[in-house]
Coordinates of C-alpha atoms in Angstrom, one line a residue:
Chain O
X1 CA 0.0 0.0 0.0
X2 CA 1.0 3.9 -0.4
X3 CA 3.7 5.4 2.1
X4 CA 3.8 8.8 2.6
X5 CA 6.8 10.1 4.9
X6 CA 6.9 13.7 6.4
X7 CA 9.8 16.1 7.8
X8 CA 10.4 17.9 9.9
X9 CA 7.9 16.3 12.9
X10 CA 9.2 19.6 14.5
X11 CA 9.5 23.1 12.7
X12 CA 10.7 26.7 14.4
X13 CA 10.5 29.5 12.5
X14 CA 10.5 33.3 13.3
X15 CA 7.3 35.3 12.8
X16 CA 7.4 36.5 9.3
X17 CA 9.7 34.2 7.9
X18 CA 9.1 31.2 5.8
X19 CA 8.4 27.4 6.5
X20 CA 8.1 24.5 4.1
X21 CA 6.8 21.0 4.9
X22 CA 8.0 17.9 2.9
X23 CA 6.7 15.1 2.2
X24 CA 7.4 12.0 0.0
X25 CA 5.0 9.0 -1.5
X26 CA 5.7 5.6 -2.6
X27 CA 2.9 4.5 -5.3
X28 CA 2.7 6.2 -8.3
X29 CA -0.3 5.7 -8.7
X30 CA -1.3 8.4 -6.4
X31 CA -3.1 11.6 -7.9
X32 CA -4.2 13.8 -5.2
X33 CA -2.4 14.9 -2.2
X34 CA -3.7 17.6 0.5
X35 CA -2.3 19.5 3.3
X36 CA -4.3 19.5 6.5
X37 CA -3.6 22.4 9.4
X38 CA -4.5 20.4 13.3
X39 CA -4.9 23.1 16.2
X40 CA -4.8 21.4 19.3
X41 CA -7.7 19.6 20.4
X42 CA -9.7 19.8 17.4
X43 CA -10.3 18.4 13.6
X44 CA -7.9 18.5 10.7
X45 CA -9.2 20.9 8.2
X46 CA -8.2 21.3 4.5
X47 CA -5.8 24.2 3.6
X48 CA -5.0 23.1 0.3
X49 CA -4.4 20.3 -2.3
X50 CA -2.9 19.9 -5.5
X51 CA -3.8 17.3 -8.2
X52 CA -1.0 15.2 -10.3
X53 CA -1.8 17.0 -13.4
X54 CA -0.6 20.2 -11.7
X55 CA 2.9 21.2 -10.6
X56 CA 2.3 24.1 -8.0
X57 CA -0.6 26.1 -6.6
X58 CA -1.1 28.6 -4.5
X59 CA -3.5 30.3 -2.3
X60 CA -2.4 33.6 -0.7
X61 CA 0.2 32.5 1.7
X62 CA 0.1 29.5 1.1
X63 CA 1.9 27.4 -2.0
X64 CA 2.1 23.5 -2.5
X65 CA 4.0 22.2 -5.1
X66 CA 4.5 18.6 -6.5
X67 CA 7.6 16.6 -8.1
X68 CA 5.9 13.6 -9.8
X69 CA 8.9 12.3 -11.2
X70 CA 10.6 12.5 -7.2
X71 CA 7.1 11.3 -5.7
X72 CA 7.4 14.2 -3.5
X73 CA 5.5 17.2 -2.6
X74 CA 5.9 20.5 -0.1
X75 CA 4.1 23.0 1.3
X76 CA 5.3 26.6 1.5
X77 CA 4.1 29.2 4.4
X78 CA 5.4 32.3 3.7
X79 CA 5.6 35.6 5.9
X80 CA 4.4 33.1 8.8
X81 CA 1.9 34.8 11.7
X82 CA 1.1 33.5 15.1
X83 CA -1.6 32.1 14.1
X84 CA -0.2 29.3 11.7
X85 CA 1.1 27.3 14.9
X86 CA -0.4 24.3 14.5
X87 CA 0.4 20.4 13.5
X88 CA 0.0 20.1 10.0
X89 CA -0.6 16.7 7.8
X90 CA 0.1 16.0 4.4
X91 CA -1.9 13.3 2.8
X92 CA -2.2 10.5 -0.8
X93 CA -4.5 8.7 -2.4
X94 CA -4.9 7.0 -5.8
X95 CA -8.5 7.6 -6.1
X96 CA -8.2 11.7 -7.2
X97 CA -11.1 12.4 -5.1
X98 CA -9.7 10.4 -1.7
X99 CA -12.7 7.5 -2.5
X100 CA -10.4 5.0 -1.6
X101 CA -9.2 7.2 1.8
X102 CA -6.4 9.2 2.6
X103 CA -2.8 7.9 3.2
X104 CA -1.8 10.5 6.1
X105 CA 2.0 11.6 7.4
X106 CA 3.0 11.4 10.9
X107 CA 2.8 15.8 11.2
X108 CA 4.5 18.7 11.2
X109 CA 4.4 20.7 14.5
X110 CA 5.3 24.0 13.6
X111 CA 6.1 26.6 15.8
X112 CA 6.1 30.3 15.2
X113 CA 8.2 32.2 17.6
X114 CA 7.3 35.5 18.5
Chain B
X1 CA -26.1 22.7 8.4
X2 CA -24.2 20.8 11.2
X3 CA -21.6 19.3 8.8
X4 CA -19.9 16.2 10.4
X5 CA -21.1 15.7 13.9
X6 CA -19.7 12.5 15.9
X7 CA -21.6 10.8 19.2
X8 CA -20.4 10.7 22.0
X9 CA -17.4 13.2 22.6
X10 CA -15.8 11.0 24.9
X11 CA -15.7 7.6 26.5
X12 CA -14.0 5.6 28.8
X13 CA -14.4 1.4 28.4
X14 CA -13.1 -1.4 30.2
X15 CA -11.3 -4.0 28.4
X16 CA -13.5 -6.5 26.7
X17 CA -16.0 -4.3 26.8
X18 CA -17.9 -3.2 23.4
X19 CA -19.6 0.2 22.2
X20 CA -20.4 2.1 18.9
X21 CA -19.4 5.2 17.0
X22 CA -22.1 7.4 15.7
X23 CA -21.2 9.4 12.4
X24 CA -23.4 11.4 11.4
X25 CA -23.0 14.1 7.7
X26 CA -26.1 16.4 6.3
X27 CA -24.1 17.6 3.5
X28 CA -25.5 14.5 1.3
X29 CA -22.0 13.0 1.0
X30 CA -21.5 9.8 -1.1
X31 CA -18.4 8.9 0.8
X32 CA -17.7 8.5 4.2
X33 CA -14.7 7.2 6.3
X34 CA -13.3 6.4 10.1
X35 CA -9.7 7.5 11.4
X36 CA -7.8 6.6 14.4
X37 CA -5.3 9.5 15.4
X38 CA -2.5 8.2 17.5
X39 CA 0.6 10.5 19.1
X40 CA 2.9 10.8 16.4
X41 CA 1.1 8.4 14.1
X42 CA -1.2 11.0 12.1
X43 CA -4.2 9.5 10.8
X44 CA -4.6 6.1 9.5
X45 CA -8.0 4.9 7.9
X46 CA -9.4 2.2 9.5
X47 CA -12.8 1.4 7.1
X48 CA -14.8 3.7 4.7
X49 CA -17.6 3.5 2.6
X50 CA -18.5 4.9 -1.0
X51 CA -22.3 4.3 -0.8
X52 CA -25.2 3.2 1.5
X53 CA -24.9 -0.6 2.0
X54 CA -21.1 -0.7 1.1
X55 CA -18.5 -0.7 3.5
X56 CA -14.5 -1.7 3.1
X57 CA -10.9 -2.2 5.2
X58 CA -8.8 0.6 5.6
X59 CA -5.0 0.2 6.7
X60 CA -6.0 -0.6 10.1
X61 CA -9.4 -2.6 10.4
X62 CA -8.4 -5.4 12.6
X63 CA -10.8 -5.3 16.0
X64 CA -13.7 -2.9 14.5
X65 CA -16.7 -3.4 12.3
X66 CA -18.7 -1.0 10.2
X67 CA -22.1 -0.3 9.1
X68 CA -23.7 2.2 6.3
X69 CA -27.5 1.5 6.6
X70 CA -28.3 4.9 5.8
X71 CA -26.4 7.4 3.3
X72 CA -26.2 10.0 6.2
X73 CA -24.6 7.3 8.7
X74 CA -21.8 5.3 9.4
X75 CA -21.3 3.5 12.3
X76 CA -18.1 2.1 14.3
X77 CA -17.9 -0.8 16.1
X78 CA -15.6 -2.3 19.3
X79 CA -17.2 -6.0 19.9
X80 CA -14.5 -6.1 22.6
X81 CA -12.7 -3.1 23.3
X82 CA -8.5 -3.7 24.4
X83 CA -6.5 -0.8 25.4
X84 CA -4.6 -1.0 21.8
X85 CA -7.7 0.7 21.1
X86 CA -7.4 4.0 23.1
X87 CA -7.1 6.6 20.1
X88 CA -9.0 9.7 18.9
X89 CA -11.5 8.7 16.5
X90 CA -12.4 10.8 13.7
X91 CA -15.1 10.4 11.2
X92 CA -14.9 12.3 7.5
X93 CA -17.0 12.4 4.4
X94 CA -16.7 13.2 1.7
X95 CA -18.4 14.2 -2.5
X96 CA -18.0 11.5 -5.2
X97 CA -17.4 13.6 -7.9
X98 CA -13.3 14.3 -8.5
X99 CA -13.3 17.7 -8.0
X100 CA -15.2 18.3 -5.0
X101 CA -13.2 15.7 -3.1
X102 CA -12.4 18.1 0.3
X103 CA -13.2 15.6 3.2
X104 CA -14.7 17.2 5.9
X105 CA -14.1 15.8 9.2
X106 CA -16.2 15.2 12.1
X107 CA -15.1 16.7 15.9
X108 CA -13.6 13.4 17.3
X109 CA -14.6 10.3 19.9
X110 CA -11.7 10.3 22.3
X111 CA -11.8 6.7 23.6
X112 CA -10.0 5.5 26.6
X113 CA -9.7 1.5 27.0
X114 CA -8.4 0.9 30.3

């Protein structure tokens, strides 16, 4: 079955600077990957996510961009604000709408320091 | 519009003991799935459904059971709960069509098997 890996599990970054997520998949067979944002305590809710037959998009601060031929994928944070502290998922599946379920990473906690 | 609502918040079982999940979605979604969300684990799928009277294994069926009697519904079960089984629950759904595929996730079940 698919495999998807995720680093950091921790991330620090400054208030205004950026942070990227990465994570890789094993089956190429997989066409749709989102990102997730956790806030302690409550659900995972969808940020963004990119299909195969796109190589990057973006969404205000946010960016996600996908390397078929690598299997991996990344998300980009940029001029990061307090509230963007949170544990944050990437996720595959093979069925382009997730029919099949997601494949989740292990998370990203990422900490913005004042 | 309530979304993804999930009964009961939280739970505590003895071992051997058995209970079921409530999911319940108004958003008329063909799809529906169950989590578990261990401590640096993420989220793996344990069963999901694409249609009333259909079920399937995830990655990590093994000691539950499922039901989707009504398109709005899908039920969890423990027959006999073991404290492998203290997780959060969550419970998403989801659109058929490719395109809308955003899974929406439920509040979580926090179960404690002691």
């Amino acid at each position: 079955g698919e495999n998807v890996e995720q680093h950091p599990s921790t991330l620090s970054v400054q208030e205004g600077d950026s942070a990227v997520i990465k994570c890789t998949y094993s089956d190429s067979a997989s066409n749709y990957f989102p990102w997730y944002k956790q806030e302690l305590g409550k659900r995972p809710q969808l940020i963004i996510d990119i299909r195969s037959n796109v190589g990057e998009k973006k969404d205000q601060r946010i960016a996600v961009t996908l390397n078929k031929t690598a299997k991996h994928f990344s998300l980009h944070i940029t001029e990061t604000q307090p509230e963007d502290s949170a544990v944050y998922f990437c996720a595959a599946s093979k069925q382009g709408g997730g029919a099949d379920g997601l494949t989740f990473g292990k998370g990203t906690h990422l900490i913005i320091q004042p | 519009n309530a979304g993804v609502t999930q009964t009961p918040k939280f739970r505590v079982l003895k071992t051997g003991q058995s209970m079921t999940l409530l999911c319940a979605q108004d958003m008329n979604h063909e799809y529906m799935y169950w989590y578990r969300q261990d401590p640096g684990m993420g989220l793996r799928l344990i069963h999901y459904s694409v249609g009333e009277g259909t079920t399937a294994k995830g990655e990590v069926p093994d000691g539950y059971n499922v039901s989707r009697l009504k398109k709005q519904n899908f039920l969890l079960g423990l027959e006999s709960a073991a404290p492998s089984q203290t997780s959060v629950y969550f419970c998403a759904s989801s659109y058929l069509t490719v395109g809308l595929s955003e899974q929406y996730f439920g509040p979580g079940t926090r179960l404690t098997v002691t």
